[in-house]
Amino acid sequence: MKVYISCFLVQDIEFIIASDECGVIYLANEHTHEYVNRHIERFFSQATKVTGYEADQYHTHYIEELNLYFAGKKQQLEWPLNLAGTDFQKSVWQTLLTIPYGETRSYSDIALQSGNMKAVRAVGGAIGANPVMIVVPCHRVIGKDGTLTGFSGGLDLKDKLLNIEKIQL
């Protein structure tokens, strides 16, 4: 099994993407680059890492689509995903995938939709562990009072993503 890893720029933001034949396993900005290797070692330890030209060619379509998203010309990034995490994390990430473009939800909303209103902190932890930012739209989760809260990519990027989607807080 191969895991393809590429770094690229979109609007002066450095991203890293990793994927295998099943789909994208990781997408993050420069704030979380160090986590990609840990994620691959933990969940895809038997994989051979492929970088450079071959990986960049493998990711061309994803990079083009992310550029369109940042330009406001594409609302949905319907990429095949190969999400690795605990069952609870994957359940929360599936819930995030139901948040429509241009809308937000609170952590409490996600906990309620996930079936456990008392698990707000655990939901926050699962959202923070999301390995495929933007595609699994954790940036659409805000504080109960409508404020920007935690985002692994940094609050500036979260604000930028919400502005792209024309969400005003």
mmCIF file of C-alpha atoms in Angstrom:
data_model
loop_
_atom_site.group_PDB
_atom_site.id
_atom_site.type_symbol
_atom_site.label_atom_id
_atom_site.label_comp_id
_atom_site.label_asym_id
_atom_site.label_seq_id
_atom_site.Cartn_x
_atom_site.Cartn_y
_atom_site.Cartn_z
ATOM 1 C CA MET A 1 0.000 0.000 0.000
ATOM 2 C CA LYS A 2 1.208 3.506 -0.830
ATOM 3 C CA VAL A 3 0.419 6.794 0.889
ATOM 4 C CA TYR A 4 1.008 9.802 -1.348
ATOM 5 C CA ILE A 5 2.061 13.008 0.437
ATOM 6 C CA SER A 6 2.226 16.460 -1.164
ATOM 7 C CA CYS A 7 2.728 20.021 0.029
ATOM 8 C CA PHE A 8 1.198 22.862 -1.981
ATOM 9 C CA LEU A 9 0.046 26.478 -1.765
ATOM 10 C CA VAL A 10 -3.460 27.867 -2.107
ATOM 11 C CA GLN A 11 -3.723 31.648 -1.782
ATOM 12 C CA ASP A 12 -0.383 31.766 0.048
ATOM 13 C CA ILE A 13 -1.510 29.143 2.563
ATOM 14 C CA GLU A 14 0.670 26.042 2.715
ATOM 15 C CA PHE A 15 -1.248 22.772 2.835
ATOM 16 C CA ILE A 16 -0.254 19.147 3.113
ATOM 17 C CA ILE A 17 -2.376 16.340 1.700
ATOM 18 C CA ALA A 18 -1.985 12.593 2.111
ATOM 19 C CA SER A 19 -4.043 9.941 0.393
ATOM 20 C CA ASP A 20 -4.062 6.306 -0.565
ATOM 21 C CA GLU A 21 -5.988 4.296 -3.145
ATOM 22 C CA CYS A 22 -9.138 4.504 -0.962
ATOM 23 C CA GLY A 23 -9.181 8.281 -0.626
ATOM 24 C CA VAL A 24 -7.807 11.305 1.181
ATOM 25 C CA ILE A 25 -6.522 10.483 4.653
ATOM 26 C CA TYR A 26 -5.147 13.870 5.669
ATOM 27 C CA LEU A 27 -5.479 17.538 4.706
ATOM 28 C CA ALA A 28 -4.089 20.305 6.889
ATOM 29 C CA ASN A 29 -2.410 23.678 6.730
ATOM 30 C CA GLU A 30 1.018 24.621 8.032
ATOM 31 C CA HIS A 31 -0.239 24.758 11.624
ATOM 32 C CA THR A 32 -0.557 20.963 11.724
ATOM 33 C CA HIS A 33 2.102 19.614 9.345
ATOM 34 C CA GLU A 34 3.913 17.784 12.120
ATOM 35 C CA TYR A 35 0.834 15.664 12.777
ATOM 36 C CA VAL A 36 0.656 14.072 9.326
ATOM 37 C CA ASN A 37 3.565 11.713 9.978
ATOM 38 C CA ARG A 38 2.144 10.705 13.358
ATOM 39 C CA HIS A 39 -1.250 10.062 11.771
ATOM 40 C CA ILE A 40 0.266 7.924 9.015
ATOM 41 C CA GLU A 41 2.461 6.007 11.483
ATOM 42 C CA ARG A 42 -0.513 5.333 13.761
ATOM 43 C CA PHE A 43 -3.079 4.274 11.188
ATOM 44 C CA PHE A 44 -1.127 3.409 8.024
ATOM 45 C CA SER A 45 2.166 2.098 9.401
ATOM 46 C CA GLN A 46 2.560 -0.578 6.725
ATOM 47 C CA ALA A 47 2.276 1.941 3.893
ATOM 48 C CA THR A 48 5.138 3.129 1.746
ATOM 49 C CA LYS A 49 5.309 6.934 1.701
ATOM 50 C CA VAL A 50 5.488 8.475 -1.755
ATOM 51 C CA THR A 51 6.456 12.136 -2.168
ATOM 52 C CA GLY A 52 7.693 14.379 -4.958
ATOM 53 C CA TYR A 53 6.490 14.393 -8.543
ATOM 54 C CA GLU A 54 4.541 11.117 -8.346
ATOM 55 C CA ALA A 55 2.593 12.280 -5.280
ATOM 56 C CA ASP A 56 2.006 15.734 -6.756
ATOM 57 C CA GLN A 57 0.568 14.177 -9.918
ATOM 58 C CA TYR A 58 -1.626 11.902 -7.810
ATOM 59 C CA HIS A 59 -3.077 14.955 -6.022
ATOM 60 C CA THR A 60 -3.530 17.306 -9.005
ATOM 61 C CA HIS A 61 -7.336 16.990 -9.043
ATOM 62 C CA TYR A 62 -7.650 17.624 -5.299
ATOM 63 C CA ILE A 63 -5.395 20.681 -5.453
ATOM 64 C CA GLU A 64 -7.346 22.119 -8.400
ATOM 65 C CA GLU A 65 -10.630 21.651 -6.541
ATOM 66 C CA LEU A 66 -9.282 23.261 -3.372
ATOM 67 C CA ASN A 67 -8.189 26.272 -5.434
ATOM 68 C CA LEU A 68 -11.723 26.524 -6.843
ATOM 69 C CA TYR A 69 -13.184 26.338 -3.332
ATOM 70 C CA PHE A 70 -10.933 29.166 -2.126
ATOM 71 C CA ALA A 71 -11.923 31.226 -5.176
ATOM 72 C CA GLY A 72 -15.589 30.768 -4.241
ATOM 73 C CA LYS A 73 -16.267 28.717 -7.386
ATOM 74 C CA LYS A 74 -16.862 25.332 -5.761
ATOM 75 C CA GLN A 75 -19.046 24.690 -2.734
ATOM 76 C CA GLN A 76 -18.629 20.964 -2.167
ATOM 77 C CA LEU A 77 -15.392 19.030 -2.099
ATOM 78 C CA GLU A 78 -16.796 15.559 -2.604
ATOM 79 C CA TRP A 79 -13.540 13.693 -2.337
ATOM 80 C CA PRO A 80 -13.267 10.021 -1.509
ATOM 81 C CA LEU A 81 -12.143 9.813 2.101
ATOM 82 C CA ASN A 82 -10.315 7.158 4.069
ATOM 83 C CA LEU A 83 -10.912 8.451 7.587
ATOM 84 C CA ALA A 84 -9.001 6.720 10.364
ATOM 85 C CA GLY A 85 -9.869 7.262 14.008
ATOM 86 C CA THR A 86 -11.978 5.843 16.801
ATOM 87 C CA ASP A 87 -15.575 4.866 16.130
ATOM 88 C CA PHE A 88 -16.725 7.904 18.121
ATOM 89 C CA GLN A 89 -14.477 10.259 16.139
ATOM 90 C CA LYS A 90 -15.686 8.829 12.833
ATOM 91 C CA SER A 91 -19.287 9.241 13.985
ATOM 92 C CA VAL A 92 -18.674 12.917 14.786
ATOM 93 C CA TRP A 93 -16.883 13.459 11.467
ATOM 94 C CA GLN A 94 -19.827 11.918 9.614
ATOM 95 C CA THR A 95 -22.088 14.376 11.441
ATOM 96 C CA LEU A 96 -19.847 17.258 10.332
ATOM 97 C CA LEU A 97 -20.282 16.143 6.727
ATOM 98 C CA THR A 98 -24.008 16.906 7.042
ATOM 99 C CA ILE A 99 -23.454 20.629 7.769
ATOM 100 C CA PRO A 100 -24.391 22.433 4.540
ATOM 101 C CA TYR A 101 -22.085 24.932 2.861
ATOM 102 C CA GLY A 102 -22.775 28.402 4.213
ATOM 103 C CA GLU A 103 -24.207 27.213 7.544
ATOM 104 C CA THR A 104 -22.764 26.695 11.007
ATOM 105 C CA ARG A 105 -23.521 24.505 14.008
ATOM 106 C CA SER A 106 -22.456 24.724 17.639
ATOM 107 C CA TYR A 107 -20.564 22.002 19.478
ATOM 108 C CA SER A 108 -23.795 21.351 21.408
ATOM 109 C CA ASP A 109 -25.679 20.919 18.129
ATOM 110 C CA ILE A 110 -23.135 18.334 16.984
ATOM 111 C CA ALA A 111 -23.313 16.490 20.324
ATOM 112 C CA LEU A 112 -27.112 16.391 20.098
ATOM 113 C CA GLN A 113 -27.049 15.249 16.472
ATOM 114 C CA SER A 114 -24.449 12.599 17.362
ATOM 115 C CA GLY A 115 -26.841 11.219 19.964
ATOM 116 C CA ASN A 116 -25.232 12.292 23.232
ATOM 117 C CA MET A 117 -25.962 15.812 24.446
ATOM 118 C CA LYS A 118 -23.671 15.305 27.445
ATOM 119 C CA ALA A 119 -20.662 14.583 25.232
ATOM 120 C CA VAL A 120 -19.958 18.186 24.179
ATOM 121 C CA ARG A 121 -16.319 18.065 25.347
ATOM 122 C CA ALA A 122 -15.747 14.693 23.694
ATOM 123 C CA VAL A 123 -17.291 16.071 20.503
ATOM 124 C CA GLY A 124 -14.888 19.015 20.708
ATOM 125 C CA GLY A 125 -11.985 16.592 21.020
ATOM 126 C CA ALA A 126 -13.170 14.569 18.025
ATOM 127 C CA ILE A 127 -13.599 17.725 15.962
ATOM 128 C CA GLY A 128 -10.085 18.811 16.939
ATOM 129 C CA ALA A 129 -8.759 15.440 15.766
ATOM 130 C CA ASN A 130 -10.383 15.759 12.318
ATOM 131 C CA PRO A 131 -7.649 14.699 9.869
ATOM 132 C CA VAL A 132 -9.239 16.198 6.724
ATOM 133 C CA MET A 133 -9.965 19.873 7.341
ATOM 134 C CA ILE A 134 -12.268 21.770 4.968
ATOM 135 C CA VAL A 135 -13.587 18.583 3.320
ATOM 136 C CA VAL A 136 -14.877 17.417 6.708
ATOM 137 C CA PRO A 137 -16.071 20.925 7.578
ATOM 138 C CA CYS A 138 -14.997 21.389 11.188
ATOM 139 C CA HIS A 139 -14.565 25.094 10.390
ATOM 140 C CA ARG A 140 -18.379 25.352 10.354
ATOM 141 C CA VAL A 141 -18.556 24.549 14.073
ATOM 142 C CA ILE A 142 -18.670 27.623 16.294
ATOM 143 C CA GLY A 143 -19.267 28.411 19.942
ATOM 144 C CA LYS A 144 -22.781 28.247 21.367
ATOM 145 C CA ASP A 145 -22.734 32.050 21.627
ATOM 146 C CA GLY A 146 -21.875 32.371 17.922
ATOM 147 C CA THR A 147 -18.184 33.160 18.365
ATOM 148 C CA LEU A 148 -15.194 31.649 16.620
ATOM 149 C CA THR A 149 -13.684 28.940 18.772
ATOM 150 C CA GLY A 150 -10.934 26.363 18.356
ATOM 151 C CA PHE A 151 -9.694 25.295 14.958
ATOM 152 C CA SER A 152 -6.583 23.215 14.357
ATOM 153 C CA GLY A 153 -5.704 25.398 11.367
ATOM 154 C CA GLY A 154 -5.856 28.603 13.413
ATOM 155 C CA LEU A 155 -8.690 31.069 13.878
ATOM 156 C CA ASP A 156 -7.489 33.278 10.994
ATOM 157 C CA LEU A 157 -7.965 30.406 8.550
ATOM 158 C CA LYS A 158 -11.316 29.499 10.118
ATOM 159 C CA ASP A 159 -12.475 33.099 9.659
ATOM 160 C CA LYS A 160 -11.263 33.049 6.042
ATOM 161 C CA LEU A 161 -13.138 29.809 5.314
ATOM 162 C CA LEU A 162 -16.355 31.157 6.831
ATOM 163 C CA ASN A 163 -15.972 34.342 4.773
ATOM 164 C CA ILE A 164 -15.532 32.286 1.595
ATOM 165 C CA GLU A 165 -18.838 30.625 2.455
ATOM 166 C CA LYS A 166 -20.334 34.061 3.193
ATOM 167 C CA ILE A 167 -21.034 33.199 6.821
ATOM 168 C CA GLN A 168 -21.100 36.257 9.044
ATOM 169 C CA LEU A 169 -20.927 35.873 12.799
#
